[in-house]
Amino acid sequence: MTGTERRQQLVHIARELFAEKGFDGTSIEEIAHRANVSKPVVYEHFGGKEGIYAVVVDRETQALLDRMVSSLDGGHPRAMLEQAAMALLSYVEEEQDGFRILVRDSPVASATGTFSTLLNDIAGQVEHILGRQFAARGYDDKLAALYAQALVGMVALTGQWWLDARKPKRDEVAAHLVNLAWNGLSHLEHKPRLRLS
């Protein structure tokens, strides 16, 4: 096996273990054992458990961010909302191990950060889209950041729940998310106020 192939093998095995057992429950010994190599081989490639974990998290973060950003490529705002919901739920469905790793609290700062940093990056993309839509409709575009955080948070938390629940089906979950978000957004008040006493 070449050095590059060995590195890929170790990342693949570590990804499975981190998804299954979390960072604290995974050891270099177990990664090495599953790869049928000695511990020094793992240390040589990654410097330790933190190093291999950072590589796994960075790859997953980039994969999810790429999916989400590519889903926001234009079209009607409702279509973009549908595409974004489907992009996240498809990632959850197809990359369960990766999503489990991302939603756990990261004990190590990786180059792209934690799951909340990733969600902030996605919300930043959504904010620009909402800002344009708000301005075009006479709403205060300075509030686009708040609405972007709310939308992204709603979809992300639903994705976390759905990771284990798996019912209803992905398309139905996405349809309900869009229903709540779109129908709520389509009736925004210009100056909302709480109606409590």
PDB file of C-alpha atoms in Angstrom:
ATOM      1  CA  MET A   1       0.000   0.000   0.000  1.00  0.00           C
ATOM      2  CA  THR A   2       1.355   3.440  -0.874  1.00  0.00           C
ATOM      3  CA  GLY A   3       1.569   6.161   1.758  1.00  0.00           C
ATOM      4  CA  THR A   4      -1.432   7.932   0.222  1.00  0.00           C
ATOM      5  CA  GLU A   5      -3.480   4.732   0.164  1.00  0.00           C
ATOM      6  CA  ARG A   6      -2.537   3.975   3.775  1.00  0.00           C
ATOM      7  CA  ARG A   7      -3.536   7.479   4.826  1.00  0.00           C
ATOM      8  CA  GLN A   8      -6.921   7.104   3.103  1.00  0.00           C
ATOM      9  CA  GLN A   9      -7.439   3.738   4.769  1.00  0.00           C
ATOM     10  CA  LEU A  10      -6.682   5.199   8.195  1.00  0.00           C
ATOM     11  CA  VAL A  11      -9.043   8.136   7.627  1.00  0.00           C
ATOM     12  CA  HIS A  12     -11.804   5.759   6.517  1.00  0.00           C
ATOM     13  CA  ILE A  13     -11.368   3.526   9.573  1.00  0.00           C
ATOM     14  CA  ALA A  14     -11.119   6.492  11.945  1.00  0.00           C
ATOM     15  CA  ARG A  15     -14.288   7.987  10.449  1.00  0.00           C
ATOM     16  CA  GLU A  16     -16.203   4.772  11.177  1.00  0.00           C
ATOM     17  CA  LEU A  17     -14.877   4.599  14.733  1.00  0.00           C
ATOM     18  CA  PHE A  18     -15.490   8.276  15.540  1.00  0.00           C
ATOM     19  CA  ALA A  19     -19.065   7.925  14.257  1.00  0.00           C
ATOM     20  CA  GLU A  20     -19.614   4.775  16.282  1.00  0.00           C
ATOM     21  CA  LYS A  21     -17.823   5.669  19.524  1.00  0.00           C
ATOM     22  CA  GLY A  22     -17.110   9.395  19.446  1.00  0.00           C
ATOM     23  CA  PHE A  23     -13.753  11.062  19.930  1.00  0.00           C
ATOM     24  CA  ASP A  24     -13.260   9.983  23.546  1.00  0.00           C
ATOM     25  CA  GLY A  25     -14.334   6.396  22.891  1.00  0.00           C
ATOM     26  CA  THR A  26     -11.899   5.904  20.011  1.00  0.00           C
ATOM     27  CA  SER A  27      -8.238   5.086  20.525  1.00  0.00           C
ATOM     28  CA  ILE A  28      -5.189   5.096  18.277  1.00  0.00           C
ATOM     29  CA  GLU A  29      -4.740   1.444  19.245  1.00  0.00           C
ATOM     30  CA  GLU A  30      -8.157   0.568  17.839  1.00  0.00           C
ATOM     31  CA  ILE A  31      -7.589   2.528  14.622  1.00  0.00           C
ATOM     32  CA  ALA A  32      -4.239   0.768  14.146  1.00  0.00           C
ATOM     33  CA  HIS A  33      -5.723  -2.642  14.964  1.00  0.00           C
ATOM     34  CA  ARG A  34      -8.567  -2.292  12.438  1.00  0.00           C
ATOM     35  CA  ALA A  35      -6.073  -1.112   9.804  1.00  0.00           C
ATOM     36  CA  ASN A  36      -3.736  -3.991  10.671  1.00  0.00           C
ATOM     37  CA  VAL A  37      -0.823  -1.609  11.273  1.00  0.00           C
ATOM     38  CA  SER A  38       1.195  -0.573  14.294  1.00  0.00           C
ATOM     39  CA  LYS A  39       0.378   2.553  16.335  1.00  0.00           C
ATOM     40  CA  PRO A  40       3.538   4.325  15.092  1.00  0.00           C
ATOM     41  CA  VAL A  41       2.139   4.182  11.542  1.00  0.00           C
ATOM     42  CA  VAL A  42      -0.923   6.159  12.644  1.00  0.00           C
ATOM     43  CA  TYR A  43       1.257   8.624  14.555  1.00  0.00           C
ATOM     44  CA  GLU A  44       3.542   9.000  11.537  1.00  0.00           C
ATOM     45  CA  HIS A  45       0.627  10.022   9.309  1.00  0.00           C
ATOM     46  CA  PHE A  46      -1.379  12.152  11.732  1.00  0.00           C
ATOM     47  CA  GLY A  47       0.663  12.904  14.857  1.00  0.00           C
ATOM     48  CA  GLY A  48      -2.045  11.464  17.108  1.00  0.00           C
ATOM     49  CA  LYS A  49      -5.764  11.050  17.571  1.00  0.00           C
ATOM     50  CA  GLU A  50      -6.402  14.806  17.412  1.00  0.00           C
ATOM     51  CA  GLY A  51      -4.699  14.983  14.028  1.00  0.00           C
ATOM     52  CA  ILE A  52      -6.692  12.208  12.403  1.00  0.00           C
ATOM     53  CA  TYR A  53      -9.899  13.519  13.984  1.00  0.00           C
ATOM     54  CA  ALA A  54      -9.226  16.994  12.547  1.00  0.00           C
ATOM     55  CA  VAL A  55      -8.763  15.508   9.067  1.00  0.00           C
ATOM     56  CA  VAL A  56     -12.033  13.550   9.352  1.00  0.00           C
ATOM     57  CA  VAL A  57     -13.969  16.591  10.607  1.00  0.00           C
ATOM     58  CA  ASP A  58     -12.479  18.889   7.962  1.00  0.00           C
ATOM     59  CA  ARG A  59     -13.462  16.490   5.175  1.00  0.00           C
ATOM     60  CA  GLU A  60     -17.007  16.083   6.472  1.00  0.00           C
ATOM     61  CA  THR A  61     -17.399  19.802   7.021  1.00  0.00           C
ATOM     62  CA  GLN A  62     -16.286  20.554   3.484  1.00  0.00           C
ATOM     63  CA  ALA A  63     -18.519  17.846   2.008  1.00  0.00           C
ATOM     64  CA  LEU A  64     -21.613  19.199   3.765  1.00  0.00           C
ATOM     65  CA  LEU A  65     -20.761  22.828   3.067  1.00  0.00           C
ATOM     66  CA  ASP A  66     -20.241  22.040  -0.633  1.00  0.00           C
ATOM     67  CA  ARG A  67     -23.644  20.352  -0.820  1.00  0.00           C
ATOM     68  CA  MET A  68     -25.420  23.181   0.949  1.00  0.00           C
ATOM     69  CA  VAL A  69     -23.765  26.021  -0.969  1.00  0.00           C
ATOM     70  CA  SER A  70     -24.311  24.339  -4.346  1.00  0.00           C
ATOM     71  CA  SER A  71     -28.020  24.006  -3.505  1.00  0.00           C
ATOM     72  CA  LEU A  72     -28.280  27.799  -3.145  1.00  0.00           C
ATOM     73  CA  ASP A  73     -27.411  28.577  -6.736  1.00  0.00           C
ATOM     74  CA  GLY A  74     -30.384  30.660  -7.765  1.00  0.00           C
ATOM     75  CA  GLY A  75     -33.966  30.325  -8.755  1.00  0.00           C
ATOM     76  CA  HIS A  76     -37.091  31.141  -6.808  1.00  0.00           C
ATOM     77  CA  PRO A  77     -36.519  31.521  -3.039  1.00  0.00           C
ATOM     78  CA  ARG A  78     -38.918  28.654  -2.252  1.00  0.00           C
ATOM     79  CA  ALA A  79     -37.068  26.384  -4.676  1.00  0.00           C
ATOM     80  CA  MET A  80     -33.763  27.297  -2.990  1.00  0.00           C
ATOM     81  CA  LEU A  81     -35.287  26.510   0.421  1.00  0.00           C
ATOM     82  CA  GLU A  82     -36.462  23.141  -0.878  1.00  0.00           C
ATOM     83  CA  GLN A  83     -33.058  22.428  -2.412  1.00  0.00           C
ATOM     84  CA  ALA A  84     -31.225  23.361   0.786  1.00  0.00           C
ATOM     85  CA  ALA A  85     -33.493  21.190   2.956  1.00  0.00           C
ATOM     86  CA  MET A  86     -33.038  18.277   0.563  1.00  0.00           C
ATOM     87  CA  ALA A  87     -29.261  18.811   0.437  1.00  0.00           C
ATOM     88  CA  LEU A  88     -28.927  18.557   4.212  1.00  0.00           C
ATOM     89  CA  LEU A  89     -31.329  15.639   4.572  1.00  0.00           C
ATOM     90  CA  SER A  90     -29.640  13.804   1.682  1.00  0.00           C
ATOM     91  CA  TYR A  91     -26.296  14.248   3.418  1.00  0.00           C
ATOM     92  CA  VAL A  92     -27.803  12.902   6.667  1.00  0.00           C
ATOM     93  CA  GLU A  93     -29.240   9.917   4.796  1.00  0.00           C
ATOM     94  CA  GLU A  94     -26.207   9.129   2.651  1.00  0.00           C
ATOM     95  CA  GLU A  95     -23.399  10.072   5.050  1.00  0.00           C
ATOM     96  CA  GLN A  96     -24.736   9.023   8.446  1.00  0.00           C
ATOM     97  CA  ASP A  97     -21.280   8.479   9.916  1.00  0.00           C
ATOM     98  CA  GLY A  98     -20.114  11.889   8.743  1.00  0.00           C
ATOM     99  CA  PHE A  99     -23.167  13.668  10.125  1.00  0.00           C
ATOM    100  CA  ARG A 100     -22.858  11.860  13.478  1.00  0.00           C
ATOM    101  CA  ILE A 101     -19.280  13.077  13.718  1.00  0.00           C
ATOM    102  CA  LEU A 102     -20.225  16.665  12.854  1.00  0.00           C
ATOM    103  CA  VAL A 103     -23.075  17.002  15.327  1.00  0.00           C
ATOM    104  CA  ARG A 104     -21.051  15.777  18.267  1.00  0.00           C
ATOM    105  CA  ASP A 105     -19.189  18.389  20.263  1.00  0.00           C
ATOM    106  CA  SER A 106     -15.756  18.640  18.740  1.00  0.00           C
ATOM    107  CA  PRO A 107     -12.947  18.452  21.309  1.00  0.00           C
ATOM    108  CA  VAL A 108     -10.467  19.699  18.751  1.00  0.00           C
ATOM    109  CA  ALA A 109     -10.558  22.883  16.716  1.00  0.00           C
ATOM    110  CA  SER A 110     -10.225  21.897  13.094  1.00  0.00           C
ATOM    111  CA  ALA A 111      -9.338  24.138  10.192  1.00  0.00           C
ATOM    112  CA  THR A 112     -12.980  24.650   9.286  1.00  0.00           C
ATOM    113  CA  GLY A 113     -14.260  24.591  12.856  1.00  0.00           C
ATOM    114  CA  THR A 114     -17.118  22.929  14.631  1.00  0.00           C
ATOM    115  CA  PHE A 115     -20.630  22.093  13.475  1.00  0.00           C
ATOM    116  CA  SER A 116     -21.883  25.442  14.750  1.00  0.00           C
ATOM    117  CA  THR A 117     -19.164  27.181  12.704  1.00  0.00           C
ATOM    118  CA  LEU A 118     -20.279  25.212   9.665  1.00  0.00           C
ATOM    119  CA  LEU A 119     -23.893  26.228  10.264  1.00  0.00           C
ATOM    120  CA  ASN A 120     -22.782  29.855  10.557  1.00  0.00           C
ATOM    121  CA  ASP A 121     -21.008  29.549   7.196  1.00  0.00           C
ATOM    122  CA  ILE A 122     -24.170  28.169   5.610  1.00  0.00           C
ATOM    123  CA  ALA A 123     -26.285  30.838   7.322  1.00  0.00           C
ATOM    124  CA  GLY A 124     -23.967  33.471   5.839  1.00  0.00           C
ATOM    125  CA  GLN A 125     -24.790  32.193   2.357  1.00  0.00           C
ATOM    126  CA  VAL A 126     -28.503  32.174   3.175  1.00  0.00           C
ATOM    127  CA  GLU A 127     -28.231  35.671   4.661  1.00  0.00           C
ATOM    128  CA  HIS A 128     -27.089  37.131   1.325  1.00  0.00           C
ATOM    129  CA  ILE A 129     -30.001  35.530  -0.478  1.00  0.00           C
ATOM    130  CA  LEU A 130     -32.514  36.666   2.143  1.00  0.00           C
ATOM    131  CA  GLY A 131     -31.022  40.154   2.220  1.00  0.00           C
ATOM    132  CA  ARG A 132     -31.736  40.607  -1.475  1.00  0.00           C
ATOM    133  CA  GLN A 133     -35.242  39.202  -1.092  1.00  0.00           C
ATOM    134  CA  PHE A 134     -35.987  41.379   1.956  1.00  0.00           C
ATOM    135  CA  ALA A 135     -34.780  44.540   0.201  1.00  0.00           C
ATOM    136  CA  ALA A 136     -36.848  43.748  -2.889  1.00  0.00           C
ATOM    137  CA  ARG A 137     -39.964  43.337  -0.739  1.00  0.00           C
ATOM    138  CA  GLY A 138     -39.477  46.381   1.485  1.00  0.00           C
ATOM    139  CA  TYR A 139     -38.333  44.531   4.611  1.00  0.00           C
ATOM    140  CA  ASP A 140     -35.326  45.568   6.686  1.00  0.00           C
ATOM    141  CA  ASP A 141     -32.447  43.669   5.075  1.00  0.00           C
ATOM    142  CA  LYS A 142     -30.374  44.078   8.260  1.00  0.00           C
ATOM    143  CA  LEU A 143     -32.580  41.364   9.769  1.00  0.00           C
ATOM    144  CA  ALA A 144     -31.592  38.838   7.101  1.00  0.00           C
ATOM    145  CA  ALA A 145     -28.877  37.414   9.399  1.00  0.00           C
ATOM    146  CA  LEU A 146     -31.413  36.653  12.125  1.00  0.00           C
ATOM    147  CA  TYR A 147     -33.779  34.919   9.705  1.00  0.00           C
ATOM    148  CA  ALA A 148     -30.915  33.008   8.088  1.00  0.00           C
ATOM    149  CA  GLN A 149     -29.817  31.654  11.477  1.00  0.00           C
ATOM    150  CA  ALA A 150     -33.409  30.654  12.269  1.00  0.00           C
ATOM    151  CA  LEU A 151     -33.897  28.828   8.965  1.00  0.00           C
ATOM    152  CA  VAL A 152     -30.556  27.040   9.020  1.00  0.00           C
ATOM    153  CA  GLY A 153     -30.993  26.115  12.683  1.00  0.00           C
ATOM    154  CA  MET A 154     -34.470  24.736  12.028  1.00  0.00           C
ATOM    155  CA  VAL A 155     -33.248  22.518   9.207  1.00  0.00           C
ATOM    156  CA  ALA A 156     -30.080  21.412  11.040  1.00  0.00           C
ATOM    157  CA  LEU A 157     -31.869  20.486  14.265  1.00  0.00           C
ATOM    158  CA  THR A 158     -34.510  18.627  12.310  1.00  0.00           C
ATOM    159  CA  GLY A 159     -31.702  16.778  10.525  1.00  0.00           C
ATOM    160  CA  GLN A 160     -30.219  15.763  13.883  1.00  0.00           C
ATOM    161  CA  TRP A 161     -33.579  14.434  15.041  1.00  0.00           C
ATOM    162  CA  TRP A 162     -34.236  12.673  11.734  1.00  0.00           C
ATOM    163  CA  LEU A 163     -30.828  10.954  11.803  1.00  0.00           C
ATOM    164  CA  ASP A 164     -32.233   8.559  14.394  1.00  0.00           C
ATOM    165  CA  ALA A 165     -36.009   8.856  13.860  1.00  0.00           C
ATOM    166  CA  ARG A 166     -35.979   8.085  10.097  1.00  0.00           C
ATOM    167  CA  LYS A 167     -39.718   8.653   9.879  1.00  0.00           C
ATOM    168  CA  PRO A 168     -41.267  10.175   7.912  1.00  0.00           C
ATOM    169  CA  LYS A 169     -39.299   9.737   4.687  1.00  0.00           C
ATOM    170  CA  ARG A 170     -36.732  12.349   3.628  1.00  0.00           C
ATOM    171  CA  ASP A 171     -38.897  14.054   1.014  1.00  0.00           C
ATOM    172  CA  GLU A 172     -41.785  14.355   3.442  1.00  0.00           C
ATOM    173  CA  VAL A 173     -39.548  15.836   6.156  1.00  0.00           C
ATOM    174  CA  ALA A 174     -38.199  18.355   3.637  1.00  0.00           C
ATOM    175  CA  ALA A 175     -41.746  19.218   2.518  1.00  0.00           C
ATOM    176  CA  HIS A 176     -42.807  19.897   6.115  1.00  0.00           C
ATOM    177  CA  LEU A 177     -39.732  22.023   6.772  1.00  0.00           C
ATOM    178  CA  VAL A 178     -40.414  24.073   3.663  1.00  0.00           C
ATOM    179  CA  ASN A 179     -44.100  24.307   4.547  1.00  0.00           C
ATOM    180  CA  LEU A 180     -43.292  25.771   7.965  1.00  0.00           C
ATOM    181  CA  ALA A 181     -40.558  28.067   6.731  1.00  0.00           C
ATOM    182  CA  TRP A 182     -42.180  29.239   3.518  1.00  0.00           C
ATOM    183  CA  ASN A 183     -45.704  29.726   4.748  1.00  0.00           C
ATOM    184  CA  GLY A 184     -44.390  31.487   7.813  1.00  0.00           C
ATOM    185  CA  LEU A 185     -42.070  33.659   5.742  1.00  0.00           C
ATOM    186  CA  SER A 186     -44.710  34.453   3.165  1.00  0.00           C
ATOM    187  CA  HIS A 187     -46.726  36.319   5.812  1.00  0.00           C
ATOM    188  CA  LEU A 188     -43.978  38.285   7.557  1.00  0.00           C
ATOM    189  CA  GLU A 189     -45.016  41.438   9.363  1.00  0.00           C
ATOM    190  CA  HIS A 190     -42.812  44.448   8.655  1.00  0.00           C
ATOM    191  CA  LYS A 191     -42.457  45.258  12.363  1.00  0.00           C
ATOM    192  CA  PRO A 192     -43.321  42.108  14.337  1.00  0.00           C
ATOM    193  CA  ARG A 193     -44.267  42.492  17.997  1.00  0.00           C
ATOM    194  CA  LEU A 194     -45.108  39.974  20.656  1.00  0.00           C
ATOM    195  CA  ARG A 195     -48.766  40.058  21.584  1.00  0.00           C
ATOM    196  CA  LEU A 196     -48.320  38.950  25.176  1.00  0.00           C
ATOM    197  CA  SER A 197     -49.613  41.311  27.889  1.00  0.00           C
TER     198      SER A 197
END
